[in-house]
XYZ file of C-alpha atoms in Angstrom:
558
model
C 4.745 -37.935 50.773
C 7.869 -40.077 50.602
C 11.654 -39.799 50.504
C 13.282 -40.725 47.197
C 16.963 -41.201 46.393
C 18.087 -40.416 42.839
C 21.453 -41.020 41.214
C 22.732 -39.116 38.196
C 25.959 -39.751 36.338
C 28.080 -36.766 35.400
C 31.217 -37.699 33.470
C 32.585 -40.653 35.470
C 31.003 -39.742 38.815
C 27.593 -40.619 40.233
C 25.839 -37.861 42.201
C 23.151 -38.768 44.695
C 20.186 -36.581 45.664
C 17.758 -37.165 48.519
C 14.375 -35.623 47.700
C 11.108 -35.256 49.594
C 8.350 -35.923 47.050
C 4.620 -36.357 46.813
C 2.231 -37.842 44.264
C -0.824 -36.006 42.963
C -3.430 -36.310 40.222
C -3.794 -33.886 37.343
C -6.189 -34.424 34.428
C -6.665 -38.035 35.523
C -2.936 -38.793 35.516
C -0.704 -39.521 38.510
C 2.229 -37.123 38.651
C 5.110 -36.485 41.037
C 6.548 -33.235 42.335
C 9.520 -32.455 44.533
C 8.710 -30.586 47.729
C 12.184 -30.248 49.233
C 15.779 -31.226 48.587
C 17.115 -33.064 51.655
C 20.565 -33.810 50.249
C 22.366 -31.337 52.485
C 20.256 -32.046 55.584
C 21.926 -33.907 58.479
C 21.622 -37.698 58.190
C 19.634 -37.872 61.451
C 16.965 -35.513 60.085
C 16.635 -37.486 56.853
C 16.182 -40.697 58.841
C 13.629 -38.989 61.109
C 11.599 -37.851 58.093
C 11.790 -41.262 56.435
C 10.730 -43.114 59.570
C 7.955 -40.617 60.309
C 6.530 -40.980 56.820
C 6.593 -44.763 57.118
C 4.669 -44.479 60.393
C 7.366 -46.301 62.355
C 7.498 -43.693 65.115
C 4.933 -42.440 67.552
C 5.607 -38.878 66.435
C 3.499 -38.274 63.348
C 4.251 -35.908 60.501
C 2.092 -32.774 60.664
C 1.211 -30.674 57.646
C -0.851 -28.302 59.739
C 2.042 -26.418 61.306
C 2.514 -24.008 58.407
C 4.118 -20.600 58.659
C 4.335 -17.882 56.005
C 7.859 -17.057 54.883
C 9.209 -14.303 52.640
C 7.701 -12.866 49.468
C 8.895 -14.558 46.284
C 6.281 -14.431 43.484
C 6.951 -11.047 41.873
C 10.715 -11.457 42.205
C 10.585 -14.805 40.402
C 8.563 -13.255 37.559
C 10.982 -10.310 37.316
C 13.969 -12.667 37.201
C 12.256 -14.741 34.499
C 11.791 -11.611 32.326
C 15.349 -10.466 33.084
C 16.566 -13.737 31.580
C 14.241 -13.374 28.576
C 15.646 -9.893 27.854
C 19.239 -11.067 28.290
C 19.896 -8.940 31.381
C 21.084 -11.753 33.645
C 23.654 -12.981 31.128
C 24.824 -9.519 30.019
C 24.879 -7.621 33.308
C 26.747 -10.571 34.777
C 26.841 -12.756 37.821
C 29.659 -10.947 39.614
C 29.015 -9.154 42.904
C 28.436 -5.728 41.284
C 26.241 -7.206 38.559
C 24.073 -9.066 41.063
C 23.583 -5.894 43.098
C 22.612 -4.066 39.883
C 19.976 -6.737 39.172
C 18.796 -6.453 42.787
C 18.339 -2.675 42.400
C 16.432 -3.162 39.131
C 14.084 -5.659 40.825
C 13.588 -3.412 43.870
C 12.723 -0.451 41.617
C 9.794 -2.514 40.312
C 8.703 -4.052 43.620
C 9.114 -1.247 46.175
C 10.120 1.944 44.241
C 12.193 3.196 47.143
C 15.726 4.090 48.233
C 18.792 1.863 48.103
C 18.657 1.368 51.868
C 15.021 0.306 51.687
C 15.993 -2.065 48.866
C 18.650 -3.558 51.131
C 16.149 -4.124 53.951
C 13.642 -5.629 51.504
C 16.232 -8.018 50.097
C 17.595 -9.138 53.456
C 14.458 -9.230 55.580
C 11.363 -9.488 53.401
C 12.021 -11.203 50.072
C 13.857 -14.182 48.570
C 15.502 -12.059 45.865
C 19.039 -12.786 47.085
C 18.465 -16.525 46.662
C 16.813 -15.987 43.272
C 19.780 -13.927 42.003
C 22.238 -16.493 43.316
C 23.956 -14.491 46.048
C 26.331 -16.751 47.967
C 26.363 -16.728 51.751
C 29.534 -14.611 51.739
C 28.051 -12.145 49.230
C 24.881 -11.811 51.298
C 27.055 -11.066 54.341
C 29.038 -8.426 52.423
C 25.897 -6.696 51.159
C 25.473 -3.700 53.466
C 24.441 -0.042 53.360
C 27.707 0.875 51.604
C 28.094 -1.993 49.155
C 24.489 -1.645 47.962
C 25.692 1.383 45.938
C 28.174 -0.791 44.029
C 25.267 -1.735 41.760
C 24.935 1.899 40.617
C 28.696 2.150 40.141
C 28.689 -1.054 38.089
C 25.926 0.218 35.785
C 27.642 3.578 35.347
C 31.010 1.998 34.512
C 29.508 -0.523 32.075
C 26.549 1.485 30.718
C 27.552 1.623 27.048
C 28.725 -1.986 26.966
C 25.491 -3.200 28.584
C 23.295 -1.158 26.209
C 25.243 -2.385 23.165
C 25.016 -6.048 24.185
C 21.335 -5.795 25.115
C 20.646 -4.182 21.721
C 22.340 -7.051 19.862
C 20.731 -9.676 22.089
C 17.222 -8.233 21.787
C 17.128 -7.592 18.031
C 19.692 -10.086 16.759
C 19.448 -9.744 12.933
C 15.939 -8.252 12.951
C 17.035 -4.635 13.421
C 14.389 -1.941 14.007
C 13.279 0.131 11.026
C 12.630 3.274 13.069
C 13.852 4.618 16.386
C 12.146 7.289 18.497
C 13.791 9.933 20.661
C 12.521 12.379 23.243
C 13.727 14.264 26.296
C 12.416 14.859 29.816
C 13.724 16.086 33.158
C 13.685 14.838 36.741
C 14.041 17.006 39.804
C 16.420 16.254 42.659
C 16.426 16.634 46.438
C 19.304 17.211 48.838
C 22.808 18.646 48.513
C 24.275 18.365 45.010
C 27.059 20.911 45.317
C 29.613 18.440 43.892
C 27.480 17.467 40.912
C 28.136 18.752 37.409
C 24.851 17.332 36.101
C 22.400 18.929 38.522
C 21.327 22.452 37.545
C 18.276 24.669 37.295
C 16.549 24.615 33.926
C 13.197 24.306 32.188
C 11.272 22.201 34.704
C 8.795 19.750 33.166
C 7.885 18.433 36.638
C 6.356 21.806 37.601
C 8.559 21.882 40.701
C 9.413 25.553 40.867
C 12.850 26.256 42.302
C 14.008 22.623 42.148
C 17.285 21.703 40.476
C 17.133 18.856 37.983
C 18.812 16.605 35.442
C 17.792 16.118 31.799
C 17.312 12.616 30.337
C 17.183 11.560 26.688
C 15.461 8.242 25.922
C 15.749 6.232 22.700
C 13.089 3.568 22.035
C 11.793 1.388 19.240
C 8.258 1.420 17.820
C 6.961 -0.870 20.583
C 8.244 1.450 23.307
C 11.166 -0.848 24.231
C 13.969 1.376 25.581
C 17.344 1.010 23.880
C 19.422 3.667 25.570
C 19.207 6.479 28.093
C 21.532 9.467 28.435
C 21.804 11.945 31.276
C 22.574 15.634 30.719
C 23.066 18.760 32.785
C 19.767 20.156 34.076
C 19.897 23.305 31.904
C 20.700 21.494 28.629
C 18.536 22.461 25.672
C 16.669 19.500 24.142
C 18.155 20.109 20.705
C 21.731 19.815 21.996
C 21.121 16.219 23.077
C 20.111 14.989 19.621
C 23.568 14.875 18.004
C 24.694 12.340 20.611
C 21.946 9.972 19.467
C 23.105 10.113 15.850
C 26.675 9.365 16.897
C 25.448 6.456 19.039
C 23.422 4.887 16.216
C 26.310 5.107 13.777
C 29.339 4.286 15.908
C 27.974 2.101 18.716
C 24.974 0.299 17.273
C 26.503 0.264 13.755
C 23.159 0.987 12.063
C 23.314 1.686 8.340
C 19.665 2.373 7.460
C 17.361 3.869 10.055
C 14.657 6.516 10.328
C 14.883 8.804 13.350
C 11.550 10.064 14.683
C 11.452 13.109 16.963
C 9.103 15.977 17.683
C 9.345 19.384 16.092
C 11.349 20.911 18.911
C 13.972 18.165 18.711
C 15.141 17.854 15.092
C 16.348 21.171 13.673
C 17.609 22.040 10.180
C 21.278 21.531 11.135
C 20.425 18.050 12.465
C 18.527 17.255 9.272
C 21.659 17.954 7.227
C 23.675 15.644 9.490
C 21.007 12.927 9.222
C 21.132 13.110 5.424
C 24.952 12.982 5.394
C 24.865 9.820 7.521
C 22.492 8.133 5.082
C 19.630 8.136 7.575
C 16.074 9.443 7.237
C 13.924 11.470 9.621
C 10.291 12.062 10.544
C 9.417 15.152 12.553
C 6.943 18.044 12.586
C 7.011 21.809 12.229
C 5.417 24.458 14.428
C 2.641 26.944 13.674
C 4.970 29.824 12.613
C 6.707 27.549 10.082
C 3.344 26.284 8.775
C 2.106 29.843 8.302
C 5.352 30.794 6.550
C 4.931 27.873 4.111
C 1.330 28.880 3.397
C 2.402 32.463 2.655
C 5.293 31.433 0.373
C 4.437 31.963 -3.289
C 6.528 28.963 -4.396
C 4.975 26.620 -1.824
C 2.123 24.279 -2.784
C 0.849 24.175 0.805
C -2.437 26.057 1.149
C -4.927 26.467 3.947
C -7.536 24.616 1.891
C -5.453 21.391 2.091
C -5.948 21.043 5.836
C -8.685 18.507 6.346
C -9.638 15.630 8.606
C -8.210 13.298 5.945
C -4.450 13.176 5.410
C -3.039 15.222 2.534
C 0.530 15.305 1.278
C 2.800 17.645 -0.662
C 6.267 16.734 -1.933
C 8.759 19.566 -2.336
C 11.260 18.104 -4.807
C 13.550 21.128 -4.629
C 13.966 20.808 -0.836
C 13.612 17.000 -0.958
C 10.969 17.159 1.764
C 7.588 15.478 2.050
C 4.825 17.211 4.007
C 1.899 15.299 5.552
C -0.963 17.677 6.452
C -4.014 17.234 8.622
C -6.504 19.147 10.752
C -7.736 17.231 13.780
C -11.377 18.350 14.246
C -11.521 17.188 17.871
C -8.367 19.094 18.754
C -9.609 22.117 16.763
C -12.804 22.262 18.816
C -10.869 21.799 22.073
C -8.520 24.692 21.249
C -11.392 26.992 20.340
C -13.326 26.104 23.487
C -10.212 26.821 25.546
C -9.729 30.150 23.803
C -13.330 31.176 24.538
C -12.918 30.210 28.188
C -9.794 32.387 28.346
C -11.755 35.350 26.985
C -14.390 34.832 29.695
C -11.671 34.591 32.363
C -10.028 37.773 31.110
C -13.281 39.733 31.233
C -13.948 38.522 34.778
C -10.390 39.450 35.787
C -10.736 42.957 34.288
C -14.042 43.459 36.087
C -12.491 42.384 39.411
C -9.478 44.720 39.039
C -11.605 47.686 37.996
C -13.951 47.137 40.917
C -11.036 46.951 43.347
C -9.449 50.128 41.939
C -12.723 52.072 42.038
C -13.510 51.106 45.648
C -10.025 51.646 47.122
C -8.961 55.283 47.222
C -5.236 54.519 47.433
C -5.285 51.947 44.611
C -3.123 53.067 41.688
C -4.083 53.139 38.007
C -0.637 51.865 37.008
C -0.996 48.752 39.182
C -4.410 47.977 37.725
C -3.145 48.387 34.127
C 0.015 46.348 34.760
C -2.032 43.490 36.231
C -4.375 43.458 33.234
C -1.458 43.543 30.765
C 0.218 40.606 32.532
C -3.008 38.619 32.461
C -3.522 39.368 28.781
C 0.010 38.135 28.036
C -0.246 34.996 30.188
C -3.505 34.008 28.480
C -1.902 34.637 25.053
C -4.812 36.709 23.780
C -2.942 39.835 22.653
C -3.205 38.916 18.979
C -6.924 39.777 18.872
C -7.853 41.434 22.192
C -7.154 44.948 23.423
C -8.939 47.219 25.868
C -9.991 50.845 26.223
C -9.773 52.717 29.535
C -11.743 55.858 30.390
C -11.668 57.821 33.646
C -14.386 60.108 35.081
C -14.051 61.755 38.473
C -16.369 60.160 40.978
C -16.927 59.395 44.661
C -14.949 56.801 46.605
C -15.817 55.915 50.181
C -12.944 55.842 52.686
C -13.068 54.578 56.260
C -11.105 56.617 58.784
C -11.347 56.593 62.591
C -14.417 54.351 62.411
C -16.090 56.884 60.157
C -16.908 56.687 56.473
C -16.030 59.732 54.401
C -16.344 60.340 50.676
C -13.394 61.397 48.512
C -13.100 62.123 44.840
C -10.865 60.065 42.529
C -10.821 59.119 38.801
C -13.274 56.202 38.448
C -12.213 53.743 35.744
C -14.268 52.044 33.060
C -12.569 49.402 30.893
C -14.025 48.007 27.709
C -12.547 44.755 26.393
C -12.242 44.974 22.596
C -12.196 41.881 20.365
C -10.863 42.185 16.812
C -13.004 39.580 15.039
C -10.816 39.518 11.915
C -7.678 38.948 13.988
C -9.506 36.304 15.998
C -10.513 34.512 12.810
C -6.870 34.620 11.717
C -5.785 33.131 15.045
C -8.311 30.311 14.625
C -7.135 29.318 11.132
C -4.542 26.778 12.227
C -6.450 25.368 15.195
C -5.956 21.589 15.194
C -3.652 21.783 12.160
C -0.283 20.080 12.081
C 2.344 19.159 9.497
C 4.597 16.116 9.646
C 7.771 16.428 7.578
C 10.060 13.659 6.368
C 12.927 12.872 4.032
C 11.072 9.708 2.927
C 9.865 11.146 -0.372
C 9.369 7.875 -2.268
C 5.610 7.285 -2.013
C 5.995 3.730 -3.374
C 7.994 2.735 -0.265
C 6.222 4.663 2.499
C 2.585 5.770 2.345
C 1.467 8.988 3.981
C -0.559 6.893 6.441
C 2.548 4.946 7.491
C 4.577 8.105 8.016
C 1.767 9.755 9.964
C 1.392 6.637 12.128
C 5.149 6.548 12.762
C 5.096 10.132 14.006
C 2.129 9.414 16.275
C 4.077 6.474 17.742
C 6.179 9.074 19.601
C 3.445 8.834 22.227
C 5.107 5.583 23.331
C 8.225 7.503 24.389
C 5.966 9.834 26.373
C 4.312 6.777 27.937
C 7.764 5.457 28.820
C 8.517 8.718 30.637
C 5.145 8.490 32.384
C 5.972 4.973 33.621
C 9.459 6.053 34.676
C 8.378 9.202 36.501
C 4.836 8.914 37.806
C 2.854 5.903 36.669
C 4.788 3.146 38.376
C 8.588 3.282 38.736
C 8.826 6.715 40.438
C 12.347 7.634 39.289
C 11.907 11.087 40.839
C 13.022 12.739 42.952
C 16.663 11.704 42.815
C 18.498 11.391 46.131
C 21.884 9.982 45.043
C 24.517 12.703 45.107
C 27.366 11.852 42.724
C 27.092 12.117 38.950
C 28.174 8.509 38.402
C 25.415 7.232 40.683
C 22.834 9.573 39.159
C 23.646 7.975 35.803
C 23.541 4.514 37.412
C 20.090 5.300 38.819
C 18.739 6.327 35.395
C 20.061 3.065 33.896
C 18.374 1.074 36.706
C 15.103 2.837 35.905
C 15.379 2.256 32.143
C 16.047 -1.472 32.558
C 13.243 -1.755 35.125
C 10.949 -0.005 32.627
C 11.708 -2.622 29.953
C 10.786 -5.410 32.385
C 7.540 -3.638 33.307
C 6.748 -3.095 29.602
C 7.197 -6.815 28.905
C 5.127 -7.792 31.942
C 2.368 -5.338 30.959
C 2.225 -7.023 27.567
C 1.616 -10.422 29.177
C -0.947 -9.019 31.626
C -2.836 -7.226 28.835
C -2.899 -10.475 26.855
C -4.870 -12.217 29.623
C -6.969 -9.050 30.181
C -6.037 -8.480 33.818
C -5.537 -5.164 35.617
C -1.833 -4.343 35.847
C -1.596 -2.919 39.351
C -3.881 -5.479 40.984
C -1.933 -8.279 39.268
C 1.333 -6.836 40.574
C -0.144 -6.830 44.080
C -1.209 -10.470 43.684
C 2.245 -11.499 42.465
C 3.879 -9.575 45.309
C 1.678 -11.410 47.832
C 2.972 -14.870 46.855
C 5.159 -16.053 49.721
C 7.102 -19.145 50.637
C 5.539 -21.390 53.281
C 7.504 -23.210 55.981
C 6.184 -26.685 56.751
C 7.384 -28.074 60.078
C 7.188 -31.842 59.761
C 8.202 -32.487 63.351
C 10.345 -30.994 66.065
C 13.532 -31.771 64.202
C 12.719 -31.056 60.555
C 11.126 -28.265 58.515
C 11.299 -27.161 54.873
C 10.120 -24.298 52.676
C 7.854 -24.622 49.642
C 5.971 -22.320 47.276
C 2.187 -22.787 47.276
C 0.038 -22.978 44.152
C -1.531 -19.759 42.843
C -5.037 -18.670 41.888
C -6.441 -19.631 38.496
C -6.102 -16.178 36.891
C -2.440 -15.884 37.924
C -1.786 -19.397 36.623
C -3.364 -18.267 33.341
C -0.837 -15.415 33.224
C 2.009 -17.863 33.880
C 0.753 -20.104 31.069
C 0.843 -17.191 28.597
C 4.346 -16.288 29.800
C 5.417 -19.963 29.597
C 6.667 -19.482 33.132
C 6.555 -22.371 35.552
C 6.300 -21.428 39.212
C 8.645 -23.768 41.093
C 7.414 -25.643 44.145
C 10.662 -24.839 45.924
C 13.608 -22.503 45.472
């Protein structure tokens, strides 16, 4: 190691830097790296280091007195991807923008509350230095100001989404966009919120209030925009907002909107056509059956096959892509058979209970069976016949067993085989519909593949809610901060998606790689009693391989 002095000219002024450096060999070549910048160190310390390195003092430099500092590796990688995606430039370097970036990073690293993020940033990680917080800003960052990041994202949501869209795609605009809806439950007191309400709960959290979120992505799963709706909002009612956004905010002229069958309704299809857009969606079983039964329709049961088939209805200007998935067909039929077995066992249990309990009522037994039949959705081909014959029923009274007479029930479960066969007809069958009727421009395989790509929106929700980012439950109480929290989660998701792509490229496990990155810490090297400096150690070979693919260079110092 040695102390070097460098001089650089900027305009008409020379600027001097004092650097602690060392030489090393790599691939047979001698190279130099900077370990620490001593420019702002007191003159006495710089002299002490210089003299110690020259061996002119009795006190020798020690490289053995090393102490682990704060975590830095994962935060550096996150910041690198933030810059790649344009987030650092677009979200800004003001106080609110920096806090927003801090919250995005903490959502990836610790998936916890704002207060935990504050503790992590101030006590455990070097994220504040990485994001460029000044000393004054670090001082100001407390358990109240940490929420300014959510406020900033709420106030600038549309502007940030618009700029990120332009920055990410530039002139290479996406051909198709994908839209879907989910919900997230909340905890705590939300009496002042207009967004939180009880509705259809996809989280299976009975009794929990929630919000509804609509996510728009491209074909790679990259999230473009997220909207937050009242917890009892119907999915269909959120779709019109997306059309308005694409036309008036993103200024898209030609685009195909892809959504599932419950999302894009006939009224939306008319609007899509009027805007000059196209759509890809699907229709449900009742609509498929109706088409099959229509005399004018060319769709017949015989067309459903493992191979894709298509029918173009020129009058309606609709193209139908048909298929029967044999794997799904067999799964549905196996499930149906298991339901029949469960129903028979349930009927047997209820009959046995009624027959052995004198006070048990017929009405209760019948009501329970009817409810079970409805919940298992077997009414279309299953019924039952009940007969009663007076018989003996034992009753215990005063430690004695006496016999009483009551109507003893026998129930026969009846299966209508013709109706069952009818119910099985459409097992595994589905129909994709689209306005893209020109077969020379879009093949049926391309349209089918585009519809199946909706799974990437579902995967995005999985990452947001359960797989990694843990957006739920929500604890922030005001609507503006709820919206800010959803924007934090969407932007964090895009970073994770990009990082997953790199990790998959080098064939590493995502979660174990994240743990390895999170374990990279600064190291404090105490040269002598007077002087110490921080540096970042080298990483293991597999992590360096990841950095090479990313074209990310881990600095030796911050």
